[in-house]
């Protein structure tokens, strides 16, 4: 799953809530976007559905996620790439 794929899924989740997605870049803060922990959970479920596999990660990995780029890196690692 590419960074663009992850960002597209994030944009879908944000648009569903009526939030702006036009400035969805790797350096954008999740807090500034309004992308909350439940949104992150939904993203992980969508990735699992699309990839046909469960994401493998430790809860401690979640602590450092603050930006869109962090999410993309996390997903890439959790998928095993």
Coordinates of C-alpha atoms in Angstrom, one line a residue:
X1 CA 0.0 0.0 0.0
X2 CA 1.5 3.3 -1.1
X3 CA 1.5 6.6 0.8
X4 CA -1.0 7.9 -1.8
X5 CA -3.3 5.0 -1.0
X6 CA -3.1 5.7 2.7
X7 CA -3.8 9.4 2.2
X8 CA -6.7 8.6 -0.1
X9 CA -8.3 6.4 2.7
X10 CA -7.6 9.2 5.2
X11 CA -9.3 11.7 2.9
X12 CA -12.3 9.5 2.6
X13 CA -12.7 9.2 6.3
X14 CA -12.2 13.0 6.8
X15 CA -14.7 13.9 4.0
X16 CA -17.3 11.6 5.5
X17 CA -17.1 13.8 8.6
X18 CA -17.3 17.0 6.5
X19 CA -13.7 17.9 7.2
X20 CA -11.4 19.6 4.6
X21 CA -8.9 17.4 2.8
X22 CA -7.3 19.7 0.3
X23 CA -4.1 20.2 2.4
X24 CA -3.5 16.6 3.2
X25 CA 0.3 16.4 3.0
X26 CA 2.8 14.2 4.8
X27 CA 3.8 17.1 7.2
X28 CA 0.2 17.9 8.2
X29 CA -0.6 17.4 11.9
X30 CA -3.3 14.9 12.6
X31 CA -4.6 17.2 15.4
X32 CA -4.9 20.1 12.9
X33 CA -6.8 17.9 10.5
X34 CA -9.1 16.6 13.2
X35 CA -8.0 13.0 12.6
X36 CA -8.7 11.4 15.9
X37 CA -8.0 7.9 17.4
X38 CA -11.4 6.5 16.2
X39 CA -10.5 7.7 12.7
X40 CA -7.2 6.0 13.0
X41 CA -8.9 2.8 14.0
X42 CA -11.3 3.1 11.0
X43 CA -8.2 3.6 8.7
X44 CA -6.6 0.5 10.1
X45 CA -9.7 -1.6 9.4
X46 CA -10.0 -0.2 5.9
X47 CA -6.3 -1.1 5.2
X48 CA -6.8 -4.6 6.6
X49 CA -9.8 -5.0 4.3
X50 CA -8.0 -3.8 1.2
X51 CA -4.8 -5.8 2.0
X52 CA -6.6 -8.9 3.1
X53 CA -4.4 -9.2 6.1
X54 CA -4.3 -8.0 9.7
X55 CA -1.8 -5.2 10.6
X56 CA 0.9 -6.4 12.9
X57 CA 2.1 -3.8 15.4
X58 CA 2.9 -3.1 19.1
X59 CA 0.8 -0.5 20.9
X60 CA 3.9 1.4 21.8
X61 CA 4.4 2.2 18.1
X62 CA 1.2 4.4 18.2
X63 CA 2.7 6.9 20.7
X64 CA 4.9 8.7 18.1
X65 CA 2.2 9.2 15.4
X66 CA 1.6 12.9 15.0
X67 CA 1.5 13.6 11.3
X68 CA 0.0 12.2 8.1
X69 CA 3.5 11.0 7.2
X70 CA 3.8 9.2 10.5
X71 CA 0.6 7.3 9.7
X72 CA 1.8 6.3 6.3
X73 CA 5.1 5.0 7.7
X74 CA 3.2 3.1 10.5
X75 CA 0.9 1.5 7.9
X76 CA 3.8 0.5 5.7
X77 CA 5.6 -1.1 8.6
X78 CA 2.5 -2.8 10.0
X79 CA 1.8 -4.3 6.6
X80 CA 5.3 -5.7 6.6
X81 CA 7.0 -3.7 3.9

